[in-house]
Coordinates of C-alpha atoms in Angstrom, one line a residue:
M1217 CA -67.2 59.3 -73.6
T1218 CA -63.7 60.4 -73.9
A1219 CA -63.6 64.1 -73.2
V1220 CA -62.7 66.2 -76.0
H1221 CA -59.8 68.9 -75.1
D1222 CA -59.3 72.7 -77.6
L1223 CA -55.9 72.4 -77.3
V1224 CA -52.9 70.3 -75.9
V1225 CA -49.5 70.9 -75.6
D1226 CA -47.7 67.5 -75.4
D1227 CA -43.8 66.1 -75.0
A1228 CA -43.5 69.2 -72.6
V1229 CA -41.3 70.1 -69.6
I1230 CA -43.5 71.6 -67.9
V1231 CA -42.0 74.0 -65.1
T1232 CA -45.6 73.7 -63.5
M1233 CA -45.5 76.5 -60.6
N1234 CA -47.3 74.9 -58.3
A1235 CA -47.0 74.6 -54.9
R1236 CA -44.9 71.7 -54.7
R1237 CA -42.7 73.5 -57.5
D1238 CA -42.9 70.4 -59.9
V1239 CA -41.1 69.3 -62.9
V1240 CA -43.5 67.5 -65.0
H1241 CA -42.5 65.5 -68.0
G1242 CA -46.1 65.1 -70.3
W1243 CA -48.8 67.2 -71.1
I1244 CA -51.0 70.1 -70.7
A1245 CA -54.7 70.3 -71.4
I1246 CA -57.0 73.6 -72.4
D1247 CA -60.5 74.5 -72.6
D1248 CA -62.1 77.9 -72.8
G1249 CA -58.1 79.7 -72.4
A1250 CA -57.9 77.7 -69.5
V1251 CA -55.4 75.3 -68.0
T1252 CA -58.5 71.5 -67.4
A1253 CA -55.3 69.1 -66.9
V1254 CA -51.9 68.9 -66.6
G1255 CA -50.4 65.0 -67.1
S1256 CA -48.5 62.8 -67.9
G1257 CA -48.0 59.1 -70.6
R1258 CA -50.2 59.3 -73.7
A1259 CA -52.1 63.1 -74.1
P1260 CA -55.7 63.0 -74.8
T1261 CA -57.5 63.6 -77.2
A1262 CA -57.5 68.0 -79.0
R1263 CA -59.2 69.8 -81.3
E1264 CA -55.6 71.3 -82.0
S1265 CA -52.7 70.0 -80.5
V1266 CA -48.7 72.1 -80.2
D1267 CA -45.4 69.4 -79.8
A1268 CA -43.0 70.8 -77.3
R1269 CA -40.4 68.7 -78.9
G1270 CA -39.0 67.8 -75.4
G1271 CA -39.0 71.6 -74.9
I1272 CA -39.7 73.2 -71.8
V1273 CA -43.2 75.2 -70.6
H1274 CA -43.9 77.8 -67.9
P1275 CA -46.1 80.5 -67.0
G1276 CA -46.0 83.4 -69.1
F1277 CA -43.9 86.4 -66.9
L1278 CA -45.7 89.2 -65.4
S1279 CA -43.7 93.0 -65.7
T1280 CA -45.4 94.4 -62.7
H1281 CA -44.0 97.5 -63.0
Q1282 CA -43.2 99.2 -66.6
H1283 CA -44.0 102.3 -68.3
A1284 CA -44.8 101.6 -71.8
M1285 CA -44.9 104.7 -73.3
D1286 CA -41.3 106.3 -72.9
A1287 CA -40.8 103.2 -75.5
L1288 CA -39.6 106.1 -78.3
G1289 CA -36.9 107.1 -76.4
R1290 CA -35.3 104.3 -76.4
G1291 CA -31.8 105.5 -78.1
A1292 CA -32.1 109.3 -78.0
R1293 CA -28.9 109.9 -75.9
D1294 CA -27.0 108.6 -73.8
E1295 CA -26.3 107.7 -69.2
A1296 CA -28.7 110.7 -67.8
P1297 CA -25.9 112.1 -64.8
D1298 CA -28.7 111.5 -62.0
F1299 CA -32.1 110.5 -61.6
F1300 CA -33.9 114.1 -62.5
D1301 CA -31.5 114.3 -65.8
W1302 CA -32.9 111.0 -66.8
L1303 CA -36.4 112.1 -65.4
F1304 CA -36.8 115.6 -66.9
G1305 CA -34.1 115.4 -70.0
T1306 CA -35.2 111.8 -71.0
Y1307 CA -38.4 110.7 -70.1
Y1308 CA -40.7 113.7 -70.4
G1309 CA -38.7 115.1 -72.9
S1310 CA -39.8 112.9 -74.7
V1311 CA -43.7 111.3 -73.7
L1312 CA -44.8 114.8 -72.6
G1313 CA -45.4 115.9 -76.4
Y1314 CA -46.7 112.8 -77.8
G1315 CA -50.0 112.3 -79.8
D1316 CA -52.4 109.8 -80.3
A1317 CA -50.0 108.4 -82.4
D1318 CA -47.7 108.4 -80.5
A1319 CA -48.4 106.1 -77.9
G1320 CA -50.0 104.0 -80.2
R1321 CA -46.9 103.7 -81.6
A1322 CA -44.8 102.9 -78.0
V1323 CA -47.4 100.6 -77.0
A1324 CA -47.2 98.8 -80.5
L1325 CA -43.8 98.4 -79.3
T1326 CA -43.2 97.5 -76.2
G1327 CA -46.6 95.4 -76.8
A1328 CA -44.2 93.4 -79.3
D1329 CA -41.3 92.9 -77.9
L1330 CA -43.0 91.8 -74.4
A1331 CA -44.9 89.2 -76.1
R1332 CA -40.8 88.2 -77.7
A1333 CA -40.5 88.0 -74.4
G1334 CA -42.8 85.9 -72.7
I1335 CA -44.3 88.2 -70.4
T1336 CA -47.8 87.3 -70.6
T1337 CA -48.8 90.1 -68.0
V1338 CA -47.8 93.9 -67.5
V1339 CA -49.3 97.0 -65.3
D1340 CA -47.5 100.1 -67.1
C1341 CA -47.6 103.6 -65.2
W1342 CA -49.2 105.2 -68.0
G1343 CA -48.5 109.0 -69.0
V1344 CA -48.5 111.7 -71.7
G1345 CA -48.5 115.1 -69.3
G1346 CA -51.3 117.2 -69.4
V1347 CA -54.1 115.8 -67.2
G1348 CA -57.3 116.5 -68.3
S1349 CA -56.4 117.3 -71.8
R1350 CA -57.6 116.4 -75.6
R1351 CA -54.4 115.7 -76.3
A1352 CA -54.2 113.1 -73.3
D1353 CA -57.7 112.6 -73.4
A1354 CA -56.4 110.9 -77.2
C1355 CA -53.0 109.6 -75.8
L1356 CA -54.7 107.8 -73.5
V1357 CA -57.8 106.3 -76.0
A1358 CA -55.2 104.7 -78.4
S1359 CA -52.8 103.5 -75.9
V1360 CA -56.0 101.3 -74.8
A1361 CA -56.9 100.3 -77.9
A1362 CA -52.9 99.0 -79.1
A1363 CA -52.6 97.3 -76.6
V1364 CA -56.3 95.4 -77.3
R1365 CA -54.3 94.5 -80.4
T1366 CA -51.5 93.3 -78.8
G1367 CA -53.7 90.2 -77.3
L1368 CA -52.0 90.3 -73.6
R1369 CA -52.8 91.1 -70.1
W1370 CA -52.0 94.4 -70.1
I1371 CA -53.2 96.5 -66.6
V1372 CA -53.5 100.2 -67.9
A1373 CA -52.8 103.0 -64.3
P1374 CA -52.7 107.0 -65.9
M1375 CA -50.4 108.7 -63.5
V1376 CA -52.0 111.9 -61.8
S1377 CA -50.9 114.4 -60.4
D1378 CA -51.8 117.5 -58.0
R1379 CA -48.7 119.4 -56.8
L1380 CA -45.3 119.7 -57.6
P1381 CA -42.5 118.3 -54.5
P1382 CA -40.3 121.2 -53.0
G1383 CA -38.2 122.2 -55.2
W1384 CA -39.2 121.5 -58.4
D1385 CA -39.8 124.5 -59.3
A1386 CA -36.0 125.1 -60.6
L1387 CA -36.1 122.2 -62.5
L1388 CA -38.7 123.5 -64.8
D1389 CA -37.4 126.3 -65.6
R1390 CA -34.0 123.9 -66.5
H1391 CA -35.7 121.7 -69.0
A1392 CA -38.3 124.3 -69.9
V1393 CA -41.5 122.0 -68.7
E1394 CA -44.7 124.0 -67.8
P1395 CA -46.0 122.8 -64.5
A1396 CA -48.9 121.8 -66.3
D1397 CA -47.7 119.1 -68.4
L1398 CA -47.0 117.4 -64.9
V1399 CA -49.6 118.6 -62.5
A1400 CA -53.5 118.8 -62.9
P1401 CA -56.5 120.5 -60.8
T1402 CA -57.3 117.2 -57.8
D1403 CA -60.5 117.3 -59.5
V1404 CA -59.8 117.4 -62.6
A1405 CA -57.0 114.8 -61.7
R1406 CA -59.5 112.1 -60.3
R1407 CA -62.3 112.6 -62.8
F1408 CA -59.7 111.5 -66.0
A1409 CA -58.2 108.8 -63.4
D1410 CA -62.7 107.6 -63.2
A1411 CA -63.0 107.8 -66.6
A1412 CA -59.7 106.0 -67.2
C1413 CA -62.3 103.1 -66.0
D1414 CA -63.9 103.3 -68.6
L1415 CA -62.3 102.1 -71.7
A1416 CA -61.8 98.4 -69.7
T1417 CA -62.7 96.2 -72.0
G1418 CA -61.2 92.4 -72.8
R1419 CA -57.8 91.7 -71.3
V1420 CA -57.1 95.4 -70.7
E1421 CA -58.0 96.2 -67.4
V1422 CA -57.9 99.8 -66.1
W1423 CA -56.6 101.4 -62.4
T1424 CA -56.0 104.0 -60.8
S1425 CA -52.2 105.4 -60.2
V1426 CA -50.1 109.0 -58.6
E1427 CA -46.9 110.1 -60.2
L1428 CA -45.4 110.0 -57.1
P1429 CA -47.1 110.0 -53.9
E1430 CA -45.4 113.5 -52.8
M1431 CA -47.4 114.2 -55.6
A1432 CA -50.6 114.1 -54.7
G1433 CA -51.8 115.6 -51.9
D1434 CA -54.4 113.6 -49.5
A1435 CA -58.0 114.6 -51.2
L1436 CA -56.3 113.6 -54.4
L1437 CA -54.8 110.4 -53.2
A1438 CA -57.6 109.7 -50.8
G1439 CA -59.9 110.0 -53.8
L1440 CA -58.6 107.9 -56.0
G1441 CA -58.0 105.1 -53.2
D1442 CA -62.7 105.3 -54.2
V1443 CA -62.3 105.3 -57.6
A1444 CA -60.2 102.7 -57.3
R1445 CA -63.3 100.5 -54.4
A1446 CA -65.8 101.7 -56.3
R1447 CA -64.8 100.9 -59.9
S1448 CA -62.8 97.1 -58.0
V1449 CA -59.5 97.4 -59.6
G1450 CA -56.6 98.1 -58.5
F1451 CA -53.7 101.4 -57.6
T1452 CA -50.7 101.5 -57.9
T1453 CA -48.1 104.0 -57.3
H1454 CA -43.6 104.8 -57.4
V1455 CA -42.8 104.1 -53.5
C1456 CA -40.1 105.3 -52.4
A1457 CA -38.5 105.1 -55.4
S1458 CA -35.9 107.3 -54.2
E1459 CA -34.4 108.9 -50.0
P1460 CA -36.4 112.2 -50.5
G1461 CA -39.4 110.8 -52.0
A1462 CA -39.3 108.1 -48.5
V1463 CA -40.7 111.2 -46.2
D1464 CA -43.5 113.3 -47.5
V1465 CA -43.6 116.9 -46.6
G1466 CA -44.8 117.1 -43.5
G1467 CA -42.0 114.5 -42.5
E1468 CA -45.2 111.4 -42.2
R1469 CA -43.2 108.3 -43.8
A1470 CA -44.3 107.4 -46.8
V1471 CA -45.9 104.2 -46.9
A1472 CA -48.2 105.3 -43.9
R1473 CA -49.1 108.5 -45.7
L1474 CA -50.3 105.7 -48.1
D1475 CA -51.8 103.1 -45.6
R1476 CA -53.6 106.4 -43.5
L1477 CA -55.1 107.4 -46.9
G1478 CA -56.5 103.5 -47.3
L1479 CA -53.9 102.4 -50.8
V1480 CA -52.2 100.2 -49.0
R1481 CA -54.3 96.4 -49.4
P1482 CA -54.3 94.0 -51.7
G1483 CA -54.4 94.4 -55.5
T1484 CA -52.0 97.4 -55.4
V1485 CA -48.5 97.8 -55.7
A1486 CA -45.8 99.8 -54.4
A1487 CA -42.9 99.9 -57.5
H1488 CA -39.7 100.1 -55.9
A1489 CA -40.2 100.5 -52.0
V1490 CA -35.3 101.4 -51.5
F1491 CA -36.1 103.5 -49.6
A1492 CA -39.2 102.4 -47.4
D1493 CA -37.9 101.8 -43.5
A1494 CA -38.6 98.9 -41.4
S1495 CA -41.9 100.4 -40.6
G1496 CA -42.6 100.5 -44.1
R1497 CA -41.9 97.4 -45.2
E1498 CA -43.9 95.1 -42.4
L1499 CA -47.4 97.4 -43.4
L1500 CA -46.8 96.8 -46.6
A1501 CA -46.5 92.9 -45.5
D1502 CA -49.3 93.4 -43.1
R1503 CA -51.8 94.6 -45.2
G1504 CA -51.4 93.0 -48.1
M1505 CA -49.3 95.7 -50.4
G1506 CA -47.2 94.2 -53.9
A1507 CA -44.7 95.5 -54.5
A1508 CA -42.8 95.3 -58.1
H1509 CA -39.0 95.0 -57.3
C1510 CA -36.9 96.6 -61.6
A1511 CA -32.8 95.3 -60.2
A1512 CA -31.9 97.2 -63.4
A1513 CA -33.6 100.2 -63.6
T1514 CA -32.4 100.6 -59.9
M1515 CA -28.8 99.8 -61.2
L1516 CA -28.5 102.4 -64.4
L1517 CA -30.3 105.5 -61.9
G1518 CA -26.9 104.9 -59.8
G1519 CA -28.8 102.2 -56.6
T1520 CA -26.8 100.7 -54.9
S1521 CA -28.6 99.1 -52.3
S1522 CA -31.4 95.9 -53.9
P1523 CA -33.9 96.0 -51.7
L1524 CA -35.1 92.2 -53.1
G1525 CA -33.9 90.9 -49.5
A1526 CA -35.5 92.6 -46.6
L1527 CA -38.5 92.9 -48.3
L1528 CA -38.6 88.8 -48.3
D1529 CA -37.9 89.4 -45.0
A1530 CA -40.6 91.5 -44.0
G1531 CA -43.4 89.0 -45.9
V1532 CA -43.9 91.2 -49.2
A1533 CA -44.7 89.8 -51.8
V1534 CA -42.3 90.7 -54.9
G1535 CA -42.9 90.3 -58.7
L1536 CA -40.2 91.7 -61.4
G1537 CA -40.8 94.7 -63.0
L1538 CA -38.8 96.1 -66.2
D1539 CA -40.1 99.5 -65.2
N1540 CA -38.7 102.1 -68.4
A1541 CA -37.7 101.7 -71.9
T1542 CA -35.1 104.4 -71.5
L1543 CA -33.3 102.7 -69.2
N1544 CA -33.6 99.0 -70.1
A1545 CA -34.4 99.7 -72.9
T1546 CA -34.9 95.9 -73.7
A1547 CA -37.8 93.5 -72.8
D1548 CA -36.2 90.4 -71.6
M1549 CA -37.5 89.1 -68.5
G1550 CA -34.5 86.3 -68.4
A1551 CA -31.7 89.5 -68.9
E1552 CA -33.7 90.9 -65.6
M1553 CA -33.8 88.1 -63.6
R1554 CA -30.5 87.5 -63.9
Q1555 CA -29.7 91.3 -63.5
A1556 CA -32.6 90.9 -59.5
L1557 CA -29.9 87.9 -59.0
M1558 CA -26.7 89.0 -59.3
F1559 CA -27.8 92.6 -57.5
D1560 CA -28.7 91.0 -54.9
R1561 CA -25.7 89.3 -54.8
V1562 CA -23.6 91.8 -54.3
A1563 CA -25.4 94.6 -52.7
G1564 CA -28.8 92.7 -51.0
T1565 CA -29.9 93.2 -48.0
G1566 CA -31.9 90.5 -46.6
R1567 CA -30.6 87.4 -44.2
A1568 CA -29.7 85.1 -47.1
R1569 CA -28.8 85.8 -51.4
A1570 CA -31.5 85.1 -53.1
T1571 CA -31.3 81.3 -55.2
A1572 CA -31.5 81.4 -59.0
H1573 CA -35.1 79.4 -58.3
E1574 CA -36.8 82.8 -56.1
I1575 CA -36.3 84.7 -59.0
F1576 CA -37.9 82.9 -61.6
A1577 CA -41.0 82.5 -58.8
H1578 CA -40.7 86.5 -58.9
A1579 CA -41.6 86.8 -61.9
T1580 CA -43.6 84.0 -62.4
I1581 CA -46.6 83.3 -59.2
D1582 CA -45.3 85.8 -56.8
G1583 CA -45.4 88.5 -59.4
A1584 CA -49.6 86.8 -59.4
R1585 CA -49.8 86.9 -56.1
A1586 CA -48.3 90.7 -56.0
L1587 CA -51.3 91.9 -58.5
G1588 CA -53.5 89.8 -56.4
R1589 CA -53.9 87.5 -59.2
D1590 CA -52.5 84.3 -58.0
A1591 CA -56.3 82.3 -58.2
E1592 CA -55.0 82.9 -61.8
L1593 CA -52.4 83.4 -63.3
G1594 CA -48.4 82.8 -62.2
S1595 CA -48.3 78.9 -63.1
I1596 CA -49.6 76.0 -64.5
E1597 CA -52.4 74.0 -62.3
P1598 CA -55.9 73.0 -63.4
G1599 CA -58.5 75.8 -63.0
K1600 CA -55.8 79.0 -64.0
R1601 CA -55.7 80.9 -67.7
A1602 CA -53.7 79.5 -70.3
D1603 CA -50.8 82.1 -70.0
L1604 CA -47.9 79.4 -71.7
V1605 CA -44.7 80.2 -72.7
L1606 CA -42.4 77.9 -74.8
V1607 CA -38.8 77.9 -74.9
D1608 CA -36.6 75.2 -77.4
T1609 CA -34.2 73.2 -76.2
G1610 CA -32.1 72.3 -78.4
G1611 CA -29.3 75.7 -78.9
S1612 CA -25.6 73.9 -76.9
H1613 CA -26.0 77.3 -74.6
L1614 CA -28.7 75.2 -73.0
Q1615 CA -27.4 71.6 -73.2
P1616 CA -26.3 69.3 -71.5
P1617 CA -30.5 69.2 -70.1
R1618 CA -29.8 68.9 -66.7
D1619 CA -32.3 72.0 -63.9
P1620 CA -35.1 73.3 -65.8
V1621 CA -35.4 76.7 -64.2
L1622 CA -31.1 77.1 -63.6
A1623 CA -31.8 76.3 -67.5
L1624 CA -33.4 79.5 -68.2
V1625 CA -33.0 81.9 -65.3
W1626 CA -29.4 81.7 -66.2
Q1627 CA -28.8 80.0 -70.5
A1628 CA -32.4 80.9 -71.9
T1629 CA -33.1 84.1 -74.3
R1630 CA -36.0 85.1 -75.6
A1631 CA -35.1 84.1 -78.7
D1632 CA -35.5 80.7 -77.5
I1633 CA -39.4 81.3 -76.9
R1634 CA -41.3 79.7 -79.8
L1635 CA -44.5 79.9 -78.8
V1636 CA -46.7 82.3 -76.4
L1637 CA -50.6 81.7 -75.3
V1638 CA -52.9 83.9 -73.9
D1639 CA -56.0 81.9 -72.6
G1640 CA -54.4 79.6 -74.9
E1641 CA -54.0 81.6 -78.3
P1642 CA -50.8 82.2 -79.6
V1643 CA -49.5 85.9 -79.6
H1644 CA -45.8 85.0 -80.3
D1645 CA -45.7 82.2 -82.6
R1646 CA -41.9 80.6 -83.9
R1647 CA -42.2 77.7 -84.8

């Protein structure tokens, strides 16, 4: 008896991102939210079908580092003169005043942007300050509920801290920020992180996180590692995002410190790693910690060196991240891929400059590798989840049809996306 599939996507140019990087002109069969077959020729029978009309179908993108909370701060002010002015004046100036309705709205706006851009998985380093307060608890609950409604794969990573780095007292005074807005007692921060894991549901996961390693003592970092292992969840933080942050208060290198405390391991993600030294990059690679490269945000804060090449030369799995909405205001992975390529071309650190095909891999299968999720995400293969993006190639800017990956990186925009599926279910449909 001939099998009848749940869904078939037919007449597609399928960019599989499998190990052979096959491009198949044909169809994809989906059952129970997973890809069950990819083939050419006549499509099999299905209860429901999608006619791709010759368009490109590619794996859903993964944003391996992002902050949904400051979505409401977009357009509030012009470019900040330096990192700390942006951090305190723009980012904290927005999120520290949130109530639960604000938090839910920020996630809803971010989710709509992500879905339109074909981003089906996001790692959201979440924070509104005041960890342990009823306000923060309510904001987190509202954020998770809003994330569930998006239908996306949403990894919420509540950032906690228990100490202020040296020199920050003056910054707090200048920007009228209270220490309690940024740090909490160690036991309170750990309990908050542990309790947050209870909110995970459906496609929404909860990881552990600190805002910056230099904002967390050893006891808190080790405790978060214990929570992550006990809960079988990941850990993520900003690592060596600034030159001062590359070395801890005691002179220990940041990556070495995280490794000593058991946090550099598979299923964990280091965001940025711009100022990681060679030994730090080697530790990330040897231990299997992924990295999130945020090219646009790095450049907008004045970054003059792309860490991508050096990370790849060391063997680190690297994904792309859209980072903060107050820096990178338009959620568009196509734009992020182009920014990453151009940043690498003018300020690269590796033995060779990145290609469009390599950058597309960082947005898909290598992003999944960075999260430790490449067995289920990042490519279109039997057994993997049916997170798919259909791109209409009828526009004049996508003609003539040649290499579909080059077209997706250099020519396509999110306006060309017609359909986005997560587990074979539509989360964005403009057919």
